[in-house]
PDB file of C-alpha atoms in Angstrom:
ATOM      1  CA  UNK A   4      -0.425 -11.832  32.085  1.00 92.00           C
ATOM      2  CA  UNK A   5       2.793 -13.594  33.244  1.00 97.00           C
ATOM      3  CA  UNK A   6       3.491 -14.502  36.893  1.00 98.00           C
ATOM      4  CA  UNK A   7       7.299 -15.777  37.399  1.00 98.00           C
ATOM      5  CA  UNK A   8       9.212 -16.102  40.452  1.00 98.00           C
ATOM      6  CA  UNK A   9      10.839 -12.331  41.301  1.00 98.00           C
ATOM      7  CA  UNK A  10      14.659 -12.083  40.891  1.00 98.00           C
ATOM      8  CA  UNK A  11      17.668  -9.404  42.070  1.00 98.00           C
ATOM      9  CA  UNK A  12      17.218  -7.974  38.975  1.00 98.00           C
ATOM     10  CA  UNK A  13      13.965  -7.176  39.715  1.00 98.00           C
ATOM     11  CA  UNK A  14      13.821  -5.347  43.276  1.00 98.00           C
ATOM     12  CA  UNK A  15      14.119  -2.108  41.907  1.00 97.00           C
ATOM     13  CA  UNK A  16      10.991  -1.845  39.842  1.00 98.00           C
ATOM     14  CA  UNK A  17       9.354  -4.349  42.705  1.00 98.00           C
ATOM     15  CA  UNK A  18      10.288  -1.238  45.591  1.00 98.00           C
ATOM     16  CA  UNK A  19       8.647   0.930  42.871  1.00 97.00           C
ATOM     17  CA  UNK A  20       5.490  -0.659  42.805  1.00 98.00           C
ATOM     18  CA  UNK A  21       5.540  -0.861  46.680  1.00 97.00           C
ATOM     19  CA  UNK A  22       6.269   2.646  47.104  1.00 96.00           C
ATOM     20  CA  UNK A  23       3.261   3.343  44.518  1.00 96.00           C
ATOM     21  CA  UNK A  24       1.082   1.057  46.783  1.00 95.00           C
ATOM     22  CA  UNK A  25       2.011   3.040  50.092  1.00 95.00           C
ATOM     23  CA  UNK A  26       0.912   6.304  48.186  1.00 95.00           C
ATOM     24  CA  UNK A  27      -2.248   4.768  46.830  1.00 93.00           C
ATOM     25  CA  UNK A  28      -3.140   3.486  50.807  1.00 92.00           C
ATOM     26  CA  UNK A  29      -1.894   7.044  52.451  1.00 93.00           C
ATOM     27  CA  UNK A  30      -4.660   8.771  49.709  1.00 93.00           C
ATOM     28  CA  UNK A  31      -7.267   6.406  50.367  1.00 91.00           C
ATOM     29  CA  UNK A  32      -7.468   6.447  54.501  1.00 92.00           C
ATOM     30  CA  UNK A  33      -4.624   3.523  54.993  1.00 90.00           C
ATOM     31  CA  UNK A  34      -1.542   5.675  56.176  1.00 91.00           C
ATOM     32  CA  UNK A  35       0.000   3.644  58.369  1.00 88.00           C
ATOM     33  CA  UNK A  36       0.143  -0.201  57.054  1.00 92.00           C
ATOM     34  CA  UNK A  37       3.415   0.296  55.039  1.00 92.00           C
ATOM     35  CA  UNK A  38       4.158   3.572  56.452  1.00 89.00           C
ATOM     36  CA  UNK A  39       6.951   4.905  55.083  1.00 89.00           C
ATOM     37  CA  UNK A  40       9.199   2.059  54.536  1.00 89.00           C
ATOM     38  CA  UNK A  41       7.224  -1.547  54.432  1.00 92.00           C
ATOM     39  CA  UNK A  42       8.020  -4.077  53.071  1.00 94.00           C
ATOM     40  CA  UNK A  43      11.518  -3.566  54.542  1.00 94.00           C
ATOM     41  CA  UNK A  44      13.629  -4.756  51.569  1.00 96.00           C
ATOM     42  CA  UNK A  45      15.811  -6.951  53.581  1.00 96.00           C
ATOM     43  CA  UNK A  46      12.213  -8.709  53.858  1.00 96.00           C
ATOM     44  CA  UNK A  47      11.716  -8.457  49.916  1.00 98.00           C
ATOM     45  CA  UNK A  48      14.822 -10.037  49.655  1.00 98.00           C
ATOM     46  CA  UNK A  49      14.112 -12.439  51.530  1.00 97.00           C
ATOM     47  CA  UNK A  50      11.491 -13.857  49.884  1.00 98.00           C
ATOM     48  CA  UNK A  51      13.326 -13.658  46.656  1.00 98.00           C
ATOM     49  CA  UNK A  52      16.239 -15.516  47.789  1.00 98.00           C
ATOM     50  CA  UNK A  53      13.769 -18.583  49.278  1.00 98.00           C
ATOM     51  CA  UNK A  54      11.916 -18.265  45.991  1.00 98.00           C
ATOM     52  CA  UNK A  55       8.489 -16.801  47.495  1.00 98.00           C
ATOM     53  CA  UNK A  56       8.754 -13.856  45.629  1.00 98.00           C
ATOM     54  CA  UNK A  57       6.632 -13.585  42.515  1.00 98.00           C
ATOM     55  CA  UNK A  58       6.055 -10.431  39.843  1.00 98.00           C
ATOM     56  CA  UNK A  59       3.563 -10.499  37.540  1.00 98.00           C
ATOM     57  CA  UNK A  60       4.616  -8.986  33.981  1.00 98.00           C
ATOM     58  CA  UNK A  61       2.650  -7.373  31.329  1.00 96.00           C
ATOM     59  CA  UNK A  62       3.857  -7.061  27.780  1.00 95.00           C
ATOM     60  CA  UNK A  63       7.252  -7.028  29.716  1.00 94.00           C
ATOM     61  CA  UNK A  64       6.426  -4.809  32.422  1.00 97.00           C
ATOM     62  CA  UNK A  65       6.344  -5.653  35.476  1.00 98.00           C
ATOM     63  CA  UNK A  66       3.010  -4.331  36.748  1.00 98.00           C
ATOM     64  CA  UNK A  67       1.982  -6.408  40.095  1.00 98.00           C
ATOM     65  CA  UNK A  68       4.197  -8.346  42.829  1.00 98.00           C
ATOM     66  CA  UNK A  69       3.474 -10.512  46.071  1.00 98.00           C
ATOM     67  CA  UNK A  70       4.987 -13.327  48.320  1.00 98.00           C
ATOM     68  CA  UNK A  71       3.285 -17.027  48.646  1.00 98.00           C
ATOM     69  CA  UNK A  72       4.516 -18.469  51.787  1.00 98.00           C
ATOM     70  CA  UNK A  73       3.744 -22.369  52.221  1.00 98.00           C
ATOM     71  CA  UNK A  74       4.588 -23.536  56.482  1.00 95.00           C
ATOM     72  CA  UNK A  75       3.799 -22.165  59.505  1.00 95.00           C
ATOM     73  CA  UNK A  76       3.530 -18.767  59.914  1.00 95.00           C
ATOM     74  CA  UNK A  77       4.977 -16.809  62.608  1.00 94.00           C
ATOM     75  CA  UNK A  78       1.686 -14.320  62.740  1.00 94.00           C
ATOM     76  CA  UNK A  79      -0.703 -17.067  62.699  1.00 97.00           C
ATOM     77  CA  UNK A  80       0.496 -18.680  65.259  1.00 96.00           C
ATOM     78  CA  UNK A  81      -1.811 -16.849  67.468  1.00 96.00           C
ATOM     79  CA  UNK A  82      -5.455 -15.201  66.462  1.00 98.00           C
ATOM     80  CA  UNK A  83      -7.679 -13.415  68.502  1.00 97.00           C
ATOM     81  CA  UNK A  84     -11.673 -12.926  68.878  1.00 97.00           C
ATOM     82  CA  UNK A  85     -12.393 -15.550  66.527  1.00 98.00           C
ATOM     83  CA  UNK A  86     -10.339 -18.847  65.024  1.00 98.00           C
ATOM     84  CA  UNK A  87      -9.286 -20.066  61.544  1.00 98.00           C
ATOM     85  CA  UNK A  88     -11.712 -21.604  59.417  1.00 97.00           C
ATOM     86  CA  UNK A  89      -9.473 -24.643  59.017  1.00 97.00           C
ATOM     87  CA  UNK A  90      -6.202 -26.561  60.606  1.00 96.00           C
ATOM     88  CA  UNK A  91      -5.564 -27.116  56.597  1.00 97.00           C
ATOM     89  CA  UNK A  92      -1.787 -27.301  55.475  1.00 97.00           C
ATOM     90  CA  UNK A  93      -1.818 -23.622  54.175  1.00 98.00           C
ATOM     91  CA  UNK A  94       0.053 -20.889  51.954  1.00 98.00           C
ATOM     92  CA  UNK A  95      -0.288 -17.323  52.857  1.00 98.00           C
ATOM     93  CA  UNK A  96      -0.472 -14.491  50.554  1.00 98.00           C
ATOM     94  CA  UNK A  97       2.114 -11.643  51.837  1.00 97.00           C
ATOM     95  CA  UNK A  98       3.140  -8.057  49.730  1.00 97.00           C
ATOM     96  CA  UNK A  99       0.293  -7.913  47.401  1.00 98.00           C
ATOM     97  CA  UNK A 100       0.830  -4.780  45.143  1.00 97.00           C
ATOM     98  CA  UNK A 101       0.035  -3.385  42.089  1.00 97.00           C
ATOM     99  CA  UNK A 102       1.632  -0.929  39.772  1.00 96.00           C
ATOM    100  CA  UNK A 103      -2.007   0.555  39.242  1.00 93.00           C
ATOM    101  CA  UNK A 104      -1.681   0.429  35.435  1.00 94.00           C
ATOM    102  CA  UNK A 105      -3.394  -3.452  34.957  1.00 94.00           C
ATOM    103  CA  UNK A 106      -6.756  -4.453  35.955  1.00 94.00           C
ATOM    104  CA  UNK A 107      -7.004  -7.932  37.407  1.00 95.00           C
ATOM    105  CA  UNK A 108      -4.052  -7.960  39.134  1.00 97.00           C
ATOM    106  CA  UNK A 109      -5.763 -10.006  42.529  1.00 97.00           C
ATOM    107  CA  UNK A 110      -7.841 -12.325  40.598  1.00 97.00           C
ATOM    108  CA  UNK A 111      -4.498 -13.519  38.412  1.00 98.00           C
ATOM    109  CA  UNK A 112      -2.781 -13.714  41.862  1.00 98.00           C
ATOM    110  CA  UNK A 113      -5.533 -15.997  43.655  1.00 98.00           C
ATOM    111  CA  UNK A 114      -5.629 -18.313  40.817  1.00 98.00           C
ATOM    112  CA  UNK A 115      -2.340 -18.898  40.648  1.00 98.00           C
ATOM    113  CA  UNK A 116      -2.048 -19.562  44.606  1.00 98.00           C
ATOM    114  CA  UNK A 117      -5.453 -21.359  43.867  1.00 98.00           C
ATOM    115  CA  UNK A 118      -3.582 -24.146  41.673  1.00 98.00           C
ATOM    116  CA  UNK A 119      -0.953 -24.444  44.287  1.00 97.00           C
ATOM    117  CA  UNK A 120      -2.778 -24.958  47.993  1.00 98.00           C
ATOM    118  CA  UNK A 121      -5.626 -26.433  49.300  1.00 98.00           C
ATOM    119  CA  UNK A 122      -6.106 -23.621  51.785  1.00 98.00           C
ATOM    120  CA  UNK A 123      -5.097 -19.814  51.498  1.00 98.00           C
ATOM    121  CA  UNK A 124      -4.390 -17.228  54.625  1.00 98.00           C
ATOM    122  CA  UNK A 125      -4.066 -13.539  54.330  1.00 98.00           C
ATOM    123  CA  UNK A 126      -4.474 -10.733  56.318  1.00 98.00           C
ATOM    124  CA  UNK A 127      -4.651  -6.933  56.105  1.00 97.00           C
ATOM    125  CA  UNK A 128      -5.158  -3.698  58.014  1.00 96.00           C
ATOM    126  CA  UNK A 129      -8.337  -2.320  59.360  1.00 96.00           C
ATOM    127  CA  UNK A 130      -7.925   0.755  57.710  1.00 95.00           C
ATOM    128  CA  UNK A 131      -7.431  -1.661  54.049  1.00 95.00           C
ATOM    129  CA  UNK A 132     -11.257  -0.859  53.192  1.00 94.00           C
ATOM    130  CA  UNK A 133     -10.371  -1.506  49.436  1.00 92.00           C
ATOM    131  CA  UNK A 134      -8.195  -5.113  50.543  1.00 95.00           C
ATOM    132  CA  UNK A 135     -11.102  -6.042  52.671  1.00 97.00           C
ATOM    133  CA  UNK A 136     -13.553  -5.815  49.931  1.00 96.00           C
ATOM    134  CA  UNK A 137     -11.715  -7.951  47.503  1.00 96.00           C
ATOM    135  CA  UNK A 138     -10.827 -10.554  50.237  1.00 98.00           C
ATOM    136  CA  UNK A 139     -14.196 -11.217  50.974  1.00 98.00           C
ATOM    137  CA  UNK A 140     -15.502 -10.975  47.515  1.00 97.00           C
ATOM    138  CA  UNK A 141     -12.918 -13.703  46.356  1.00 97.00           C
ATOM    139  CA  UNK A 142     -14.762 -16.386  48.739  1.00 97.00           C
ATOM    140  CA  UNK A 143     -12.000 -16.208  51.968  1.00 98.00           C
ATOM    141  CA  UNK A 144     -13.831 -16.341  55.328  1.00 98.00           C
ATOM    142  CA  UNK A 145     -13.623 -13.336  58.423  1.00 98.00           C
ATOM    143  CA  UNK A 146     -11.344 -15.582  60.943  1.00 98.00           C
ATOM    144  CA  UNK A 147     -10.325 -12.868  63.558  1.00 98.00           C
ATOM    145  CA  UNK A 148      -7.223 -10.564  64.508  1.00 98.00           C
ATOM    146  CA  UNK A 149      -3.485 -11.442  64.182  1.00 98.00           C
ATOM    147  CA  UNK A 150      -0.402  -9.057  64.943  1.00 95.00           C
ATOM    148  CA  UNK A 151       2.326  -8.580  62.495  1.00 92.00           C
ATOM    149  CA  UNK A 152       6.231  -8.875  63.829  1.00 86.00           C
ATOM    150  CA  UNK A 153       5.843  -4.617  64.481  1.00 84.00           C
ATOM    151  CA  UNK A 154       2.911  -5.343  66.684  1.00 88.00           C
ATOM    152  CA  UNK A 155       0.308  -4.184  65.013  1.00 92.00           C
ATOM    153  CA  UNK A 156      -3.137  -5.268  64.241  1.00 96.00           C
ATOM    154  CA  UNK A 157      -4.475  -7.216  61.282  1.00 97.00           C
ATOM    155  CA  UNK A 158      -7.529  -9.043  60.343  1.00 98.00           C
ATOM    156  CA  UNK A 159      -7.011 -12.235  59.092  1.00 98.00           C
ATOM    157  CA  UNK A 160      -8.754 -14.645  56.763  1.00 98.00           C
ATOM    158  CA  UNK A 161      -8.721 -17.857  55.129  1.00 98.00           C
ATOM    159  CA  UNK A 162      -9.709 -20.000  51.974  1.00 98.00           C
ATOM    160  CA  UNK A 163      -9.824 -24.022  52.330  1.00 98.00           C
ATOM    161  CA  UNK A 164      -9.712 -24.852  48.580  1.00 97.00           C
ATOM    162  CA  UNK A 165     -11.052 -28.918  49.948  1.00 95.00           C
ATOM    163  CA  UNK A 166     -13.453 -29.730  52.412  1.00 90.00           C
ATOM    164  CA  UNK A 167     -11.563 -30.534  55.529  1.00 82.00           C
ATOM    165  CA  UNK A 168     -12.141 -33.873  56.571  1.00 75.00           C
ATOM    166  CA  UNK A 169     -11.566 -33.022  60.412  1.00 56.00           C
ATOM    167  CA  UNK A 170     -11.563 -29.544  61.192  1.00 47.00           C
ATOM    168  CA  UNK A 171     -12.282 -27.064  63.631  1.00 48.00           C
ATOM    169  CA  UNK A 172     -14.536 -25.258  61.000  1.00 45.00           C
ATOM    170  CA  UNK A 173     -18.010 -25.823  62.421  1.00 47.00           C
ATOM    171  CA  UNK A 174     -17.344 -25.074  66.171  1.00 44.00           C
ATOM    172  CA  UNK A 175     -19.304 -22.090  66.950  1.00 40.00           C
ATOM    173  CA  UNK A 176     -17.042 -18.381  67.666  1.00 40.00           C
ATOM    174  CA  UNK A 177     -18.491 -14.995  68.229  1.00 39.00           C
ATOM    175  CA  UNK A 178     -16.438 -12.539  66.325  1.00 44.00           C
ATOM    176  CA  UNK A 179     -15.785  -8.245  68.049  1.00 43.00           C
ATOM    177  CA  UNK A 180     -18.790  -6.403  65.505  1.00 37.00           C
ATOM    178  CA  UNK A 181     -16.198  -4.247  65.992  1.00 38.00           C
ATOM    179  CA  UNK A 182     -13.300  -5.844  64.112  1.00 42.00           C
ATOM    180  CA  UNK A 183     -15.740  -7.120  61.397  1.00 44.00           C
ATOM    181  CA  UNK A 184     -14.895  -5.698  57.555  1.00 42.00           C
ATOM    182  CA  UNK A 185     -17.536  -3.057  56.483  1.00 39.00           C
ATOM    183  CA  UNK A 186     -18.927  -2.025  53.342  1.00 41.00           C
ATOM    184  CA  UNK A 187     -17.066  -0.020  51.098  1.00 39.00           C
ATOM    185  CA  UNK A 188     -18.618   3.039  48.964  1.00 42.00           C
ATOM    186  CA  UNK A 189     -19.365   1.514  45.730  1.00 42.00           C
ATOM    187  CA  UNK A 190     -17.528   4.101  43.721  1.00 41.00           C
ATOM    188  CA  UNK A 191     -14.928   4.005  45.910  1.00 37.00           C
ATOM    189  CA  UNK A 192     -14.786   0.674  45.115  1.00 40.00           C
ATOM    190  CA  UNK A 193     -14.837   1.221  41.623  1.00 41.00           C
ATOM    191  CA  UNK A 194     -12.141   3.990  41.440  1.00 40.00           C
ATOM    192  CA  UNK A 195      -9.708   1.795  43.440  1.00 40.00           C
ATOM    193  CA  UNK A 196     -10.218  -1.976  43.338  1.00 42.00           C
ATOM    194  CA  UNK A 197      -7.778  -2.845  40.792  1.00 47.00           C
ATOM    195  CA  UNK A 198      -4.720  -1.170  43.007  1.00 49.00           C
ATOM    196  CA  UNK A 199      -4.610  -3.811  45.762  1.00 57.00           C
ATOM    197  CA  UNK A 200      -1.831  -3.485  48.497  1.00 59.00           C
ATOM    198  CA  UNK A 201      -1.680  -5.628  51.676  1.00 66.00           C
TER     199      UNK A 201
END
């Protein structure tokens, strides 16, 4: 599987994959993350125009897409009923989705970010049952809630890919049991862990 940066060219099989995502989360218990119209594609283009826009292709086909995002972000600026694991330079992982029709499409994504940072954020919805799952299960660490620029809720979570050498990782936090990721169904799990969408 390729993984290249995402181009003009591209956007129109990119807003096909995200509107195959926002199907995928509305059947699955996730209706309102993307809604109807997220990623706005003034934001795709964004990202493609700074270069932080990446597709992944298959024989071709371009079958997976999402935004790495080195700097300060806006949404982590602040985090609620918990704290990052790390005060780590960092890249966040934005606008992962998948056309559905490749398996493997987050693990090819975190090892590429993986060779590029030495600590990973992302975040995703509390209705993202299938996100949270694979998030967890790819080693990132339960750091609390953060609010996208619509004002909604997210829980966040983060990967230091080197040991800190002074960090705020071992001061003790109490996290909401409420907030915490849950267990999935495992075939619910199976059925859709390879269509990720955050």
């Amino acid at each position: 599987m390729k993984i290249r940066h995402s181009t003009p060219a591209d956007l129109a099989a990119i807003q096909a994959i995200y509107a195959h995502a926002r199907a995928l989360m509305k059947a699955t218990g996730n209706p309102n993350q993307w809604k109807d119209n997220r990623p706005l594609t003034s934001a795709i283009e964004n990202d493609i125009d700074l270069h932080q826009s990446y597709v992944l292709e298959q024989d071709g086909e371009i079958v997976g897409v999402f935004s790495l995002i080195f700097g300060a972000d806006p949404t982590y600026a602040i985090i609620e009923q918990g704290q990052w694991k790390s005060d780590l330079e960092y890249g966040a992982i934005h606008k992962i989705a998948s056309s559905g029709k490749v398996p493997g499409i987050f693990d090819a994504i975190l090892q590429f970010c993986e060779a590029r940072a030495i600590s990973l954020r992302i975040d995703t919805h509390p209705d993202n049952h299938i996100m949270q799952h694979l998030i967890l299960s790819h080693g990132f660490s339960y750091c609390g809630l953060i609010y996208t620029d619509d004002g909604t809720i997210r829980l966040a979570y983060q990967k230091d890919l080197i040991e800190p050498a002074d960090s705020i990782k071992n001061q003790k936090t109490t996290l909401d049991p409420r907030h915490h990721p849950s267990q999935i169904d495992p075939a619910f799990q199976k059925n859709f862990k390879d269509s990720p969408c955050i």
